[in-house]
Amino acid sequence: MAIDYLRLSLTDRCNLNCIYCTPLEKSGYLAHGDLLRHEELARAAAAFVRAGVKKIRLTGGEPLLKKNILELVRMLKAIPGLQELALTTNGVLLKDLAVPLREAGMNRVNISLNTLIPATYKQITGSGSLEDAWDGLMASLRAGFSEVKLNFVVMKRINDAEIPEFARLSMDFPLSVRFIEFFPTNERSKNLKHALFTTAETRKRIEDAYGPLQQVPSGPTDGPARVFKRPGAKGKIGFISGRSDYFCGACTRVRMDCTGKVYPCLFSPSTHTLRDHLRAGADEETLVELIKKIFLVKSKYNKDSASSGHIEMSSMGG
Ligand code: SAM
């Protein structure tokens, strides 16, 4: 499949410490000099677009912690041929940034929110404020993005009791609520193995509460999600089944972390790094050729190719 989607991690820094994501023993953050600067990110992104990428999603870490994020959004938005710029954020800083981000050219926003109970929020994130995240979600709904999605990582006995309430949000608000199967990535999240809750179980909870769900055709922004809508609902419900359903065949994405390492697949090692080329002043043609080579090796990897079984979502970008 043609690669048309780049997930770009801007920073390994995060203002939350989520149990399913942040490593248990985080031994400090990367040095500033290791992170790509705006100009380097924009040059790399422009080369990805020339190599065929049409959509870029900013992630992290927490991407809104990247200094002068609005300036970076404007730089990326100006890349000729880029059709869509999207963001995945925990929403804590969105209340004040939603409108400026929209004005800077951000098209779509995904917000990670896994509970509406303050004590559970503390349990999952370790810090931060549920009120801020909620205000951020509401601010993005008002800001005029083409789509707002809510990402809910389902964890048994932690937040599964809230599944019907989150499904309800898709009825009351023009929101795509996406139930994501938790999958163990690093040592910390492997301790949460007991928390696995399949899409089939989640769907049953929703149907027990509200009746049968009707599947609707997936749209161009739905990625690997299977999408459903309740009659009269303002929004949609999606399921992302990274564990129980195998969607590698339909994957058109690559990832670049905040230091310029490129990962053809979530389960592959980084095969190339662009940082040295960027810092040595490589021209766009050279970068495009390098990126095309990376695209060619993508088909070698899939979910079974995780060599160490260890993925740090917090630095490579979930
Ligand atoms: N800080 C931002 C946020 O919280 O959305 C962006 C980075 S976070 C790594 C991006 C996404 O990674 C989250 O929405 C979450 O769904 C996903 N993620 C991280 N670890 C995960 C895990 N173990 N299982 C499922 N999803 C995970």
Short mmCIF file of C-alpha atoms and ligand atoms in Angstrom, two decimals:
data_model
loop_
_atom_site.label_atom_id
_atom_site.label_comp_id
_atom_site.label_asym_id
_atom_site.label_seq_id
_atom_site.Cartn_x
_atom_site.Cartn_y
_atom_site.Cartn_z
CA MET A 1 0.00 0.00 0.00
CA ALA A 2 1.20 3.53 -0.71
CA ILE A 3 2.48 5.33 2.37
CA ASP A 4 0.52 8.56 2.78
CA TYR A 5 0.45 9.17 6.52
CA LEU A 6 3.22 10.38 8.83
CA ARG A 7 2.94 10.39 12.60
CA LEU A 8 5.41 12.97 13.80
CA SER A 9 6.47 12.96 17.45
CA LEU A 10 7.50 16.47 18.50
CA THR A 11 8.85 15.78 21.98
CA ASP A 12 9.33 13.03 24.55
CA ARG A 13 8.17 15.42 27.30
CA CYS A 14 4.72 14.95 28.76
CA ASN A 15 2.69 16.71 31.42
CA LEU A 16 0.96 13.41 32.35
CA ASN A 17 2.35 10.07 33.46
CA CYS A 18 -0.20 7.59 32.06
CA ILE A 19 -0.07 4.02 33.36
CA TYR A 20 -0.44 2.53 29.89
CA CYS A 21 2.21 4.70 28.24
CA THR A 22 4.96 6.44 30.26
CA PRO A 23 7.82 4.13 31.30
CA LEU A 24 7.98 3.21 34.99
CA GLU A 25 11.50 4.44 35.44
CA LYS A 26 11.76 7.41 33.16
CA SER A 27 15.40 8.37 33.44
CA GLY A 28 14.92 12.01 32.51
CA TYR A 29 14.10 13.54 29.18
CA LEU A 30 16.23 13.78 26.07
CA ALA A 31 18.57 16.76 25.89
CA HIS A 32 17.17 19.71 23.95
CA GLY A 33 19.97 19.40 21.39
CA ASP A 34 18.80 15.86 20.57
CA LEU A 35 15.31 17.01 19.58
CA LEU A 36 14.65 18.23 16.08
CA ARG A 37 14.13 21.98 15.85
CA HIS A 38 11.18 23.53 14.01
CA GLU A 39 13.15 24.19 10.87
CA GLU A 40 14.44 20.58 10.84
CA LEU A 41 10.96 19.16 11.45
CA ALA A 42 9.55 21.27 8.63
CA ARG A 43 12.31 20.23 6.18
CA ALA A 44 11.81 16.57 7.04
CA ALA A 45 8.03 16.90 6.76
CA ALA A 46 8.30 18.61 3.36
CA ALA A 47 10.45 15.72 2.11
CA PHE A 48 7.92 13.17 3.42
CA VAL A 49 5.18 15.04 1.56
CA ARG A 50 7.21 14.98 -1.67
CA ALA A 51 7.65 11.23 -1.14
CA GLY A 52 3.86 10.75 -1.02
CA VAL A 53 2.63 11.68 2.46
CA LYS A 54 -0.67 13.55 2.40
CA LYS A 55 -1.52 13.64 6.08
CA ILE A 56 0.64 14.44 9.10
CA ARG A 57 -0.39 13.87 12.71
CA LEU A 58 1.54 15.62 15.48
CA THR A 59 2.00 13.51 18.58
CA GLY A 60 4.49 12.93 21.38
CA GLY A 61 5.03 12.98 24.39
CA GLU A 62 2.62 15.82 24.65
CA PRO A 63 2.91 17.77 21.39
CA LEU A 64 1.43 20.94 22.88
CA LEU A 65 4.52 21.19 25.13
CA LYS A 66 6.66 21.86 22.04
CA LYS A 67 7.86 25.45 22.28
CA ASN A 68 6.11 27.85 19.90
CA ILE A 69 3.83 25.11 18.67
CA LEU A 70 1.68 27.57 16.71
CA GLU A 71 4.67 28.73 14.68
CA LEU A 72 5.49 25.09 13.88
CA VAL A 73 1.89 24.38 12.85
CA ARG A 74 2.00 27.35 10.46
CA MET A 75 5.31 26.12 8.99
CA LEU A 76 3.95 22.60 8.42
CA LYS A 77 0.67 23.89 7.03
CA ALA A 78 2.59 25.86 4.40
CA ILE A 79 4.11 22.68 2.89
CA PRO A 80 2.80 22.39 -0.69
CA GLY A 81 0.84 19.16 -1.22
CA LEU A 82 0.06 18.51 2.44
CA GLN A 83 -3.66 17.84 2.57
CA GLU A 84 -4.23 17.49 6.26
CA LEU A 85 -2.61 18.33 9.58
CA ALA A 86 -3.93 16.61 12.71
CA LEU A 87 -2.99 16.46 16.38
CA THR A 88 -3.17 13.87 19.16
CA THR A 89 -3.11 15.47 22.62
CA ASN A 90 -4.16 14.78 26.18
CA GLY A 91 -6.14 18.02 25.96
CA VAL A 92 -4.87 19.53 29.20
CA LEU A 93 -3.50 22.62 27.38
CA LEU A 94 -6.20 22.83 24.72
CA LYS A 95 -8.58 25.20 26.45
CA ASP A 96 -6.46 28.21 25.45
CA LEU A 97 -4.85 26.68 22.36
CA ALA A 98 -7.83 25.23 20.46
CA VAL A 99 -8.77 28.44 18.62
CA PRO A 100 -5.16 29.56 17.90
CA LEU A 101 -4.37 26.05 16.60
CA ARG A 102 -7.39 26.12 14.32
CA GLU A 103 -6.39 29.58 13.10
CA ALA A 104 -2.83 28.37 12.49
CA GLY A 105 -4.26 25.70 10.15
CA MET A 106 -4.71 22.55 12.27
CA ASN A 107 -7.50 20.54 10.64
CA ARG A 108 -8.39 17.83 13.16
CA VAL A 109 -7.81 16.95 16.79
CA ASN A 110 -7.81 13.65 18.73
CA ILE A 111 -8.03 13.98 22.50
CA SER A 112 -7.01 11.16 24.83
CA LEU A 113 -9.45 11.01 27.73
CA ASN A 114 -10.02 7.76 29.56
CA THR A 115 -12.35 8.63 32.43
CA LEU A 116 -14.74 11.27 33.73
CA ILE A 117 -14.07 10.40 37.38
CA PRO A 118 -11.45 12.64 39.06
CA ALA A 119 -9.97 9.84 41.24
CA THR A 120 -9.67 7.50 38.22
CA TYR A 121 -8.11 10.31 36.18
CA LYS A 122 -5.46 10.63 38.89
CA GLN A 123 -4.98 6.85 38.92
CA ILE A 124 -4.50 6.72 35.12
CA THR A 125 -2.53 9.92 34.50
CA GLY A 126 -0.70 10.41 37.80
CA SER A 127 -1.09 14.16 37.46
CA GLY A 128 -2.98 16.80 35.50
CA SER A 129 -6.54 17.90 35.87
CA LEU A 130 -9.63 16.20 34.50
CA GLU A 131 -11.34 19.58 34.48
CA ASP A 132 -8.62 21.04 32.22
CA ALA A 133 -8.86 18.04 29.85
CA TRP A 134 -12.66 18.33 29.71
CA ASP A 135 -12.46 22.10 29.11
CA GLY A 136 -9.94 21.39 26.34
CA LEU A 137 -12.32 18.92 24.72
CA MET A 138 -15.21 21.38 24.85
CA ALA A 139 -13.00 24.20 23.52
CA SER A 140 -12.01 22.05 20.54
CA LEU A 141 -15.63 21.26 19.78
CA ARG A 142 -16.29 25.01 19.59
CA ALA A 143 -13.13 25.89 17.65
CA GLY A 144 -14.34 24.70 14.23
CA PHE A 145 -12.02 21.74 13.54
CA SER A 146 -13.26 19.51 10.74
CA GLU A 147 -13.38 16.62 13.22
CA VAL A 148 -12.78 16.02 16.94
CA LYS A 149 -12.14 12.49 18.15
CA LEU A 150 -11.95 11.23 21.69
CA ASN A 151 -9.55 8.33 22.30
CA PHE A 152 -10.55 6.08 25.20
CA VAL A 153 -8.10 3.27 26.06
CA VAL A 154 -10.27 0.59 27.68
CA MET A 155 -8.80 -1.03 30.81
CA LYS A 156 -10.64 -3.70 32.79
CA ARG A 157 -11.51 -2.72 36.36
CA ILE A 158 -9.99 0.73 35.79
CA ASN A 159 -12.38 2.43 33.39
CA ASP A 160 -14.51 -0.28 31.71
CA ALA A 161 -17.51 0.69 33.85
CA GLU A 162 -17.50 4.07 32.06
CA ILE A 163 -17.87 2.59 28.55
CA PRO A 164 -21.62 3.36 28.27
CA GLU A 165 -21.09 6.94 29.47
CA PHE A 166 -18.40 7.54 26.85
CA ALA A 167 -20.59 5.96 24.16
CA ARG A 168 -23.28 8.40 25.26
CA LEU A 169 -20.90 11.34 24.57
CA SER A 170 -21.00 10.38 20.88
CA MET A 171 -24.75 10.81 20.95
CA ASP A 172 -24.77 14.18 22.72
CA PHE A 173 -21.76 15.80 21.00
CA PRO A 174 -20.45 15.80 17.39
CA LEU A 175 -17.60 13.61 18.56
CA SER A 176 -16.06 10.41 17.24
CA VAL A 177 -15.53 8.40 20.42
CA ARG A 178 -12.97 5.67 19.74
CA PHE A 179 -12.60 2.72 22.06
CA ILE A 180 -9.00 1.54 21.81
CA GLU A 181 -7.91 -1.90 22.95
CA PHE A 182 -5.16 -1.44 25.48
CA PHE A 183 -2.03 -3.33 24.44
CA PRO A 184 1.07 -3.91 26.57
CA THR A 185 4.03 -1.99 25.16
CA ASN A 186 6.72 -1.32 27.77
CA GLU A 187 7.52 -2.98 31.13
CA ARG A 188 5.05 -0.76 32.99
CA SER A 189 2.11 -1.47 30.75
CA LYS A 190 2.98 -5.18 30.76
CA ASN A 191 2.11 -5.10 34.49
CA LEU A 192 -1.38 -4.17 33.33
CA LYS A 193 -1.94 -7.43 31.43
CA HIS A 194 -4.98 -8.16 33.59
CA ALA A 195 -6.53 -4.96 32.18
CA LEU A 196 -7.03 -6.32 28.64
CA PHE A 197 -10.61 -5.74 27.52
CA THR A 198 -11.46 -6.74 23.98
CA THR A 199 -13.44 -4.77 21.43
CA ALA A 200 -16.07 -7.54 21.50
CA GLU A 201 -16.53 -7.00 25.26
CA THR A 202 -16.66 -3.22 24.83
CA ARG A 203 -19.21 -3.46 22.04
CA LYS A 204 -21.38 -5.78 24.15
CA ARG A 205 -21.36 -3.26 27.01
CA ILE A 206 -22.55 -0.53 24.63
CA GLU A 207 -25.21 -2.69 22.99
CA ASP A 208 -26.47 -3.90 26.40
CA ALA A 209 -26.97 -0.25 27.34
CA TYR A 210 -28.29 1.23 24.09
CA GLY A 211 -29.27 -1.57 21.72
CA PRO A 212 -27.61 -2.82 18.50
CA LEU A 213 -25.00 -0.66 16.80
CA GLN A 214 -25.16 -0.16 13.05
CA GLN A 215 -21.83 -0.22 11.23
CA VAL A 216 -21.31 2.64 8.79
CA PRO A 217 -18.70 2.73 6.01
CA SER A 218 -15.33 3.94 7.26
CA GLY A 219 -14.44 7.42 6.03
CA PRO A 220 -11.03 8.66 4.85
CA THR A 221 -10.14 9.82 8.40
CA ASP A 222 -11.16 6.63 10.21
CA GLY A 223 -7.87 4.75 9.73
CA PRO A 224 -8.06 1.22 11.15
CA ALA A 225 -11.21 1.97 13.20
CA ARG A 226 -14.49 0.15 12.59
CA VAL A 227 -17.13 2.82 12.78
CA PHE A 228 -20.72 2.74 14.07
CA LYS A 229 -23.48 5.27 14.57
CA ARG A 230 -26.59 5.24 16.73
CA PRO A 231 -29.76 6.60 15.13
CA GLY A 232 -30.06 10.29 15.98
CA ALA A 233 -26.53 10.51 17.38
CA LYS A 234 -24.52 13.67 16.71
CA GLY A 235 -21.26 11.73 16.56
CA LYS A 236 -19.88 8.27 15.89
CA ILE A 237 -18.40 5.35 17.78
CA GLY A 238 -15.22 3.66 16.58
CA PHE A 239 -13.33 0.58 17.70
CA ILE A 240 -9.59 0.19 17.26
CA SER A 241 -8.66 -3.41 17.93
CA GLY A 242 -4.88 -3.46 17.86
CA ARG A 243 -4.76 -6.76 19.76
CA SER A 244 -7.72 -8.80 18.62
CA ASP A 245 -7.85 -7.69 15.01
CA TYR A 246 -4.96 -7.64 12.62
CA PHE A 247 -4.92 -4.50 10.51
CA CYS A 248 -1.31 -4.41 9.23
CA GLY A 249 -2.45 -5.04 5.64
CA ALA A 250 -4.31 -1.73 5.56
CA CYS A 251 -1.57 0.32 7.26
CA THR A 252 -0.30 3.29 5.23
CA ARG A 253 1.60 5.05 8.03
CA VAL A 254 5.16 5.59 9.12
CA ARG A 255 6.46 7.30 12.25
CA MET A 256 9.26 9.71 12.95
CA ASP A 257 10.26 10.32 16.56
CA CYS A 258 11.35 13.64 18.01
CA THR A 259 15.02 12.90 17.29
CA GLY A 260 14.46 12.10 13.61
CA LYS A 261 14.45 8.30 13.87
CA VAL A 262 12.05 6.80 11.36
CA TYR A 263 10.00 3.69 12.16
CA PRO A 264 8.40 2.03 9.11
CA CYS A 265 6.08 0.16 11.51
CA LEU A 266 5.08 0.46 15.18
CA PHE A 267 6.61 -3.00 15.63
CA SER A 268 9.83 -2.43 13.68
CA PRO A 269 13.11 -1.05 14.87
CA SER A 270 14.01 2.39 13.60
CA THR A 271 15.63 1.67 10.26
CA HIS A 272 17.00 5.13 9.48
CA THR A 273 17.59 8.45 11.15
CA LEU A 274 17.13 11.73 9.33
CA ARG A 275 18.71 13.99 11.95
CA ASP A 276 22.31 13.66 10.79
CA HIS A 277 21.27 14.27 7.19
CA LEU A 278 19.21 17.30 8.21
CA ARG A 279 22.06 18.70 10.30
CA ALA A 280 24.60 18.06 7.57
CA GLY A 281 22.47 20.25 5.29
CA ALA A 282 21.14 17.49 2.99
CA ASP A 283 19.04 18.94 0.18
CA GLU A 284 15.39 17.98 -0.28
CA GLU A 285 16.14 15.59 -3.15
CA THR A 286 18.50 13.53 -0.94
CA LEU A 287 15.95 13.42 1.88
CA VAL A 288 13.17 12.34 -0.49
CA GLU A 289 15.30 9.50 -1.89
CA LEU A 290 16.16 8.32 1.63
CA ILE A 291 12.51 8.41 2.69
CA LYS A 292 11.45 6.45 -0.40
CA LYS A 293 13.94 3.74 0.60
CA ILE A 294 12.36 3.62 4.07
CA PHE A 295 8.91 3.24 2.49
CA LEU A 296 10.18 0.26 0.51
CA VAL A 297 11.15 -1.72 3.64
CA LYS A 298 7.79 -1.17 5.39
CA SER A 299 6.23 -4.28 3.90
CA LYS A 300 8.92 -6.40 5.67
CA TYR A 301 7.38 -5.59 9.06
CA ASN A 302 4.10 -6.37 10.78
CA LYS A 303 2.69 -7.05 14.22
CA ASP A 304 4.73 -10.25 14.54
CA SER A 305 8.03 -8.53 13.87
CA ALA A 306 8.36 -6.88 17.29
CA SER A 307 11.81 -8.23 18.15
CA SER A 308 12.02 -7.14 21.79
CA GLY A 309 8.28 -6.81 22.36
CA HIS A 310 9.17 -3.37 23.73
CA ILE A 311 7.67 -0.15 22.35
CA GLU A 312 8.04 3.29 23.97
CA MET A 313 4.92 5.10 22.77
CA SER A 314 5.91 8.12 24.86
CA SER A 315 8.93 8.89 22.67
CA MET A 316 8.07 7.41 19.27
CA GLY A 317 4.53 8.76 19.41
CA GLY A 318 1.41 6.66 19.84
N1 SAM B 1 0.19 12.93 24.86
C1 SAM B 1 -0.69 12.71 23.77
C2 SAM B 1 -1.94 11.95 24.21
O1 SAM B 1 -2.04 11.61 25.39
O2 SAM B 1 -2.81 11.78 23.38
C3 SAM B 1 -0.07 12.03 22.57
C4 SAM B 1 0.81 10.84 22.79
S1 SAM B 1 0.01 9.35 23.33
C5 SAM B 1 1.42 8.27 23.26
C6 SAM B 1 -0.98 8.96 21.92
C7 SAM B 1 -1.91 7.78 22.02
O3 SAM B 1 -1.16 6.62 22.31
C8 SAM B 1 -2.99 7.83 23.08
O4 SAM B 1 -4.20 8.30 22.57
C9 SAM B 1 -3.20 6.36 23.42
O5 SAM B 1 -4.39 5.94 22.83
C10 SAM B 1 -2.08 5.64 22.72
N2 SAM B 1 -1.42 4.67 23.59
C11 SAM B 1 -0.27 4.82 24.29
N3 SAM B 1 0.03 3.68 24.95
C12 SAM B 1 -0.95 2.80 24.66
C13 SAM B 1 -1.22 1.44 25.04
N4 SAM B 1 -0.40 0.77 25.85
N5 SAM B 1 -2.34 0.85 24.56
C14 SAM B 1 -3.17 1.52 23.73
N6 SAM B 1 -2.99 2.79 23.34
C15 SAM B 1 -1.89 3.42 23.79
#
